[in-house]
């Protein structure tokens, strides 16, 4: 949209006669799609009836902390490589060029910072839920606020993730809409409930392979039909789809190097640094070193995924040029273009459309199963266990499985609600990004600023959420003004009404485009800056309120919960000045050992020392709880 005015509804676009609008699945395609579902369910059943058979919460929620680097890294990759991303990235490249590829520049710091800051802190505290950290650092109120915010975020998002690809598939191929939704939702609920986190991780590995295979098949066949990769590249260059380095610092520009490469870092931190679905995978690793290595392995995998999405978008452009299926009326929305392209390119190759659809639904399954497992974990650890400290391990495990099942049914209900939303789907998708930023800010406030207190944390989180929803909803609503100003000409108006009155030398897409001012400027902020903007709001408000209400003293901060970033940055100051500035964090204590969580009989969390026995098992020290930590951090 230009100047906040939306393009015309699909009904105003011409529907051109010609070839078959909706190619359909063959029997082979249905078989391949069914094999994906059966294999995913089979992995869950295998882990339900093997090993420890998911009899403890440690095994069900954390895979018994026994996972190696490779499956964890592929599961990290699959968790947020959802069907929405598989459909969205190629459409973005097709419409706007390869500028989106510079998002890959944010992956380096976006994964390096979690590897060397967040993972060591979380892993050494021996957490199960990331929000246990908030109670250790602040208090129980902050922990519950963080947990409830995360639950709201994931419940809304997973219904959309389940419904959106099924809707696109139904519109393009005729595949039964609710048959696809129910098949995915029930299979995902089955293997998550029975197999626990171990089944989720190994199905993610299988589904990641399917995703790579499906995308690669479409790119290879499409490029071959277009005359080879060199011809694809030539057509993309001639069509101005190969973008250079755009160093425009304007934060209102949707995609530039700064919005993607810098704003993307905060988005990556919200996903890979503090999101429970990812933190749970780090904590399931056998050692801290393997958890860190899993982050390093994700980096090249993310680059490959991004490159595949860009290549698919370029192959789409080589096939259709400026005559997009959307403009011709073959599809009604951008998220259907990729599936239309796949069915168009592969319609003479039975089985390959089914492979890509399996790829698409693998993305959805991996995201939804991770949501089920992480939601069951935070509900159990943060909302139920503290109120029932005497609960037996067997009952806790059964309740965790029941929670995973319940969230599966909630996901199906949310998919139905998403079907009634219509145009509000975009708002529901935006909620995931809007909530992620404030949660990132809350963890950064606690981890990097020792003087931040619990009042500041709650105030900062609320301010961040208010700011996030104000900007996010304001941006969405501003695209649908009640009346179009008479001086405003949108792209579709220019092309349908005044096309003959505009000289060819004038850019019709940019005519009369002016920079927004006031609140419109805030609403026009690039969505890639949302996470940075909202997390910064949390930190700034949290620090101001903490200083006004009495900052925490360094000696009152729980050891192991603050990363010494300020102490490292201000290394040149004498020790006495660093103490006054609260820059000497508890992590610098000259005490050896390992921090772990210990729950007293009253359900209160505290820290206890771990001693490694000869058999490798950790034994809790008797007597008074001691606060100790490592010096290596």
Short mmCIF file of C-alpha atoms in Angstrom, two decimals, residues 173-359:
data_model
loop_
_atom_site.label_atom_id
_atom_site.label_comp_id
_atom_site.label_asym_id
_atom_site.label_seq_id
_atom_site.Cartn_x
_atom_site.Cartn_y
_atom_site.Cartn_z
CA UNK A 173 -5.35 -27.65 -5.13
CA UNK A 174 -8.84 -28.43 -3.88
CA UNK A 175 -7.37 -30.38 -0.95
CA UNK A 176 -10.07 -30.67 1.73
CA UNK A 177 -9.55 -27.76 4.15
CA UNK A 178 -10.73 -29.22 7.43
CA UNK A 179 -9.43 -32.66 6.50
CA UNK A 180 -5.92 -31.15 6.35
CA UNK A 181 -6.41 -29.17 9.58
CA UNK A 182 -7.70 -32.17 11.53
CA UNK A 183 -5.06 -34.53 10.13
CA UNK A 184 -2.22 -32.21 11.10
CA UNK A 185 -3.67 -31.21 14.46
CA UNK A 186 -4.49 -34.75 15.60
CA UNK A 187 -1.23 -36.34 14.40
CA UNK A 188 0.79 -33.56 15.99
CA UNK A 189 -1.13 -33.88 19.26
CA UNK A 190 -0.64 -37.67 19.21
CA UNK A 191 3.14 -37.77 18.90
CA UNK A 192 3.70 -34.77 21.18
CA UNK A 193 1.52 -36.22 23.94
CA UNK A 194 2.92 -39.73 23.73
CA UNK A 195 6.57 -39.16 22.84
CA UNK A 196 7.41 -35.94 24.67
CA UNK A 197 10.26 -33.61 23.72
CA UNK A 198 12.43 -36.44 22.38
CA UNK A 199 9.74 -37.34 19.82
CA UNK A 200 9.26 -33.65 18.96
CA UNK A 201 13.00 -33.18 18.31
CA UNK A 202 13.40 -36.31 16.16
CA UNK A 203 10.25 -35.58 14.14
CA UNK A 204 11.66 -32.08 13.62
CA UNK A 205 14.81 -33.68 12.19
CA UNK A 206 12.73 -35.81 9.79
CA UNK A 207 10.55 -32.85 8.86
CA UNK A 208 13.58 -30.62 8.24
CA UNK A 209 14.91 -33.13 5.70
CA UNK A 210 11.47 -33.18 4.01
CA UNK A 211 11.42 -29.36 3.92
CA UNK A 212 14.83 -29.18 2.23
CA UNK A 213 13.89 -31.91 -0.26
CA UNK A 214 10.57 -30.29 -1.19
CA UNK A 215 12.03 -26.83 -1.78
CA UNK A 216 15.02 -28.20 -3.68
CA UNK A 217 12.79 -30.27 -5.98
CA UNK A 218 10.73 -27.22 -6.94
CA UNK A 219 13.81 -25.05 -7.56
CA UNK A 220 15.57 -27.68 -9.70
CA UNK A 221 12.53 -28.45 -11.88
CA UNK A 222 11.48 -24.80 -12.15
CA UNK A 223 14.99 -23.61 -13.08
CA UNK A 224 15.26 -26.40 -15.68
CA UNK A 225 11.97 -25.38 -17.28
CA UNK A 226 13.10 -21.73 -17.35
CA UNK A 227 16.34 -22.62 -19.16
CA UNK A 228 18.77 -23.00 -16.28
CA UNK A 229 19.91 -20.93 -13.29
CA UNK A 230 21.82 -18.49 -15.50
CA UNK A 231 18.64 -17.73 -17.45
CA UNK A 232 16.71 -17.33 -14.17
CA UNK A 233 19.32 -14.84 -12.97
CA UNK A 234 19.27 -12.93 -16.29
CA UNK A 235 15.48 -12.54 -16.22
CA UNK A 236 15.58 -11.44 -12.59
CA UNK A 237 18.21 -8.80 -13.40
CA UNK A 238 16.20 -7.54 -16.37
CA UNK A 239 13.13 -7.37 -14.14
CA UNK A 240 15.02 -5.38 -11.44
CA UNK A 241 14.62 -8.14 -8.89
CA UNK A 242 18.32 -8.38 -7.94
CA UNK A 243 18.70 -5.76 -5.23
CA UNK A 244 21.92 -4.05 -4.19
CA UNK A 245 22.97 -2.92 -0.73
CA UNK A 246 20.43 -0.32 0.42
CA UNK A 247 22.04 1.74 3.20
CA UNK A 248 19.09 4.08 3.68
CA UNK A 249 18.90 4.62 7.48
CA UNK A 250 15.19 5.59 7.41
CA UNK A 251 13.42 3.25 9.90
CA UNK A 252 10.15 3.75 8.02
CA UNK A 253 11.52 1.98 4.95
CA UNK A 254 10.17 -1.56 4.99
CA UNK A 255 13.36 -3.39 3.94
CA UNK A 256 16.86 -1.89 3.94
CA UNK A 257 20.18 -3.28 5.13
CA UNK A 258 19.67 -1.61 8.52
CA UNK A 259 16.11 -2.82 9.08
CA UNK A 260 17.00 -6.37 8.07
CA UNK A 261 20.59 -6.65 9.30
CA UNK A 262 20.21 -4.73 12.58
CA UNK A 263 16.50 -4.90 13.36
CA UNK A 264 16.65 -8.59 12.49
CA UNK A 265 19.14 -9.19 15.30
CA UNK A 266 16.50 -8.32 17.90
CA UNK A 267 13.99 -10.53 16.13
CA UNK A 268 16.48 -13.42 16.21
CA UNK A 269 17.23 -12.79 19.89
CA UNK A 270 13.51 -12.93 20.70
CA UNK A 271 13.27 -16.26 18.84
CA UNK A 272 16.55 -17.98 19.69
CA UNK A 273 17.48 -16.27 22.94
CA UNK A 274 14.50 -16.27 25.31
CA UNK A 275 11.61 -18.13 23.65
CA UNK A 276 10.65 -21.17 25.73
CA UNK A 277 10.38 -23.45 22.68
CA UNK A 278 14.06 -22.83 21.87
CA UNK A 279 15.35 -22.60 25.45
CA UNK A 280 13.82 -26.03 26.11
CA UNK A 281 15.95 -27.50 23.33
CA UNK A 282 19.11 -25.95 24.72
CA UNK A 283 18.31 -27.41 28.14
CA UNK A 284 17.72 -30.87 26.63
CA UNK A 285 21.36 -31.03 25.46
CA UNK A 286 23.75 -33.39 27.21
CA UNK A 287 26.26 -30.65 27.99
CA UNK A 288 26.48 -26.89 27.85
CA UNK A 289 29.09 -27.18 25.10
CA UNK A 290 26.70 -29.17 22.89
CA UNK A 291 23.95 -26.61 23.52
CA UNK A 292 26.29 -23.83 22.35
CA UNK A 293 27.41 -25.88 19.33
CA UNK A 294 23.78 -26.39 18.31
CA UNK A 295 23.50 -22.59 17.91
CA UNK A 296 26.58 -22.58 15.68
CA UNK A 297 25.18 -25.39 13.52
CA UNK A 298 21.89 -23.50 13.06
CA UNK A 299 23.74 -20.56 11.45
CA UNK A 300 24.69 -22.22 8.12
CA UNK A 301 21.36 -24.08 8.06
CA UNK A 302 19.46 -20.79 8.37
CA UNK A 303 21.52 -19.33 5.52
CA UNK A 304 20.66 -22.34 3.34
CA UNK A 305 16.94 -22.01 4.14
CA UNK A 306 17.00 -18.28 3.33
CA UNK A 307 18.87 -18.92 0.07
CA UNK A 308 16.37 -21.61 -0.98
CA UNK A 309 13.49 -19.21 -0.36
CA UNK A 310 15.20 -16.50 -2.43
CA UNK A 311 15.97 -18.91 -5.28
CA UNK A 312 12.37 -20.11 -5.37
CA UNK A 313 11.18 -16.50 -5.61
CA UNK A 314 13.57 -15.82 -8.50
CA UNK A 315 12.46 -18.98 -10.31
CA UNK A 316 8.85 -17.82 -9.88
CA UNK A 317 9.74 -14.48 -11.46
CA UNK A 318 11.57 -16.21 -14.32
CA UNK A 319 8.37 -18.15 -15.04
CA UNK A 320 5.74 -15.42 -14.69
CA UNK A 321 7.62 -12.13 -15.01
CA UNK A 322 5.42 -9.15 -14.19
CA UNK A 323 2.25 -11.14 -15.04
CA UNK A 324 1.75 -12.62 -11.61
CA UNK A 325 -0.99 -15.19 -10.94
CA UNK A 326 -2.33 -12.70 -8.35
CA UNK A 327 -2.80 -9.96 -10.94
CA UNK A 328 -4.43 -12.40 -13.36
CA UNK A 329 -6.89 -13.53 -10.72
CA UNK A 330 -5.68 -17.16 -10.59
CA UNK A 331 -5.13 -16.74 -6.84
CA UNK A 332 -6.61 -14.27 -4.38
CA UNK A 333 -3.68 -13.65 -1.99
CA UNK A 334 0.10 -13.70 -1.85
CA UNK A 335 0.26 -16.79 0.35
CA UNK A 336 -1.38 -18.82 -2.42
CA UNK A 337 1.11 -17.81 -5.11
CA UNK A 338 3.85 -20.26 -4.09
CA UNK A 339 1.46 -23.21 -4.06
CA UNK A 340 0.01 -22.18 -7.43
CA UNK A 341 3.55 -21.99 -8.83
CA UNK A 342 4.41 -25.42 -7.41
CA UNK A 343 1.29 -27.03 -8.88
CA UNK A 344 1.91 -25.27 -12.21
CA UNK A 345 5.56 -26.34 -12.47
CA UNK A 346 5.17 -29.88 -11.14
CA UNK A 347 1.73 -30.84 -12.50
CA UNK A 348 3.28 -33.26 -15.04
CA UNK A 349 5.48 -34.93 -12.40
CA UNK A 350 3.23 -36.99 -10.09
CA UNK A 351 4.53 -37.18 -6.56
CA UNK A 352 6.56 -33.96 -6.55
CA UNK A 353 3.57 -31.71 -5.69
CA UNK A 354 2.87 -34.09 -2.82
CA UNK A 355 6.51 -33.77 -1.73
CA UNK A 356 6.29 -29.99 -1.58
CA UNK A 357 2.99 -30.10 0.29
CA UNK A 358 4.65 -32.53 2.71
CA UNK A 359 7.46 -29.95 2.99
#
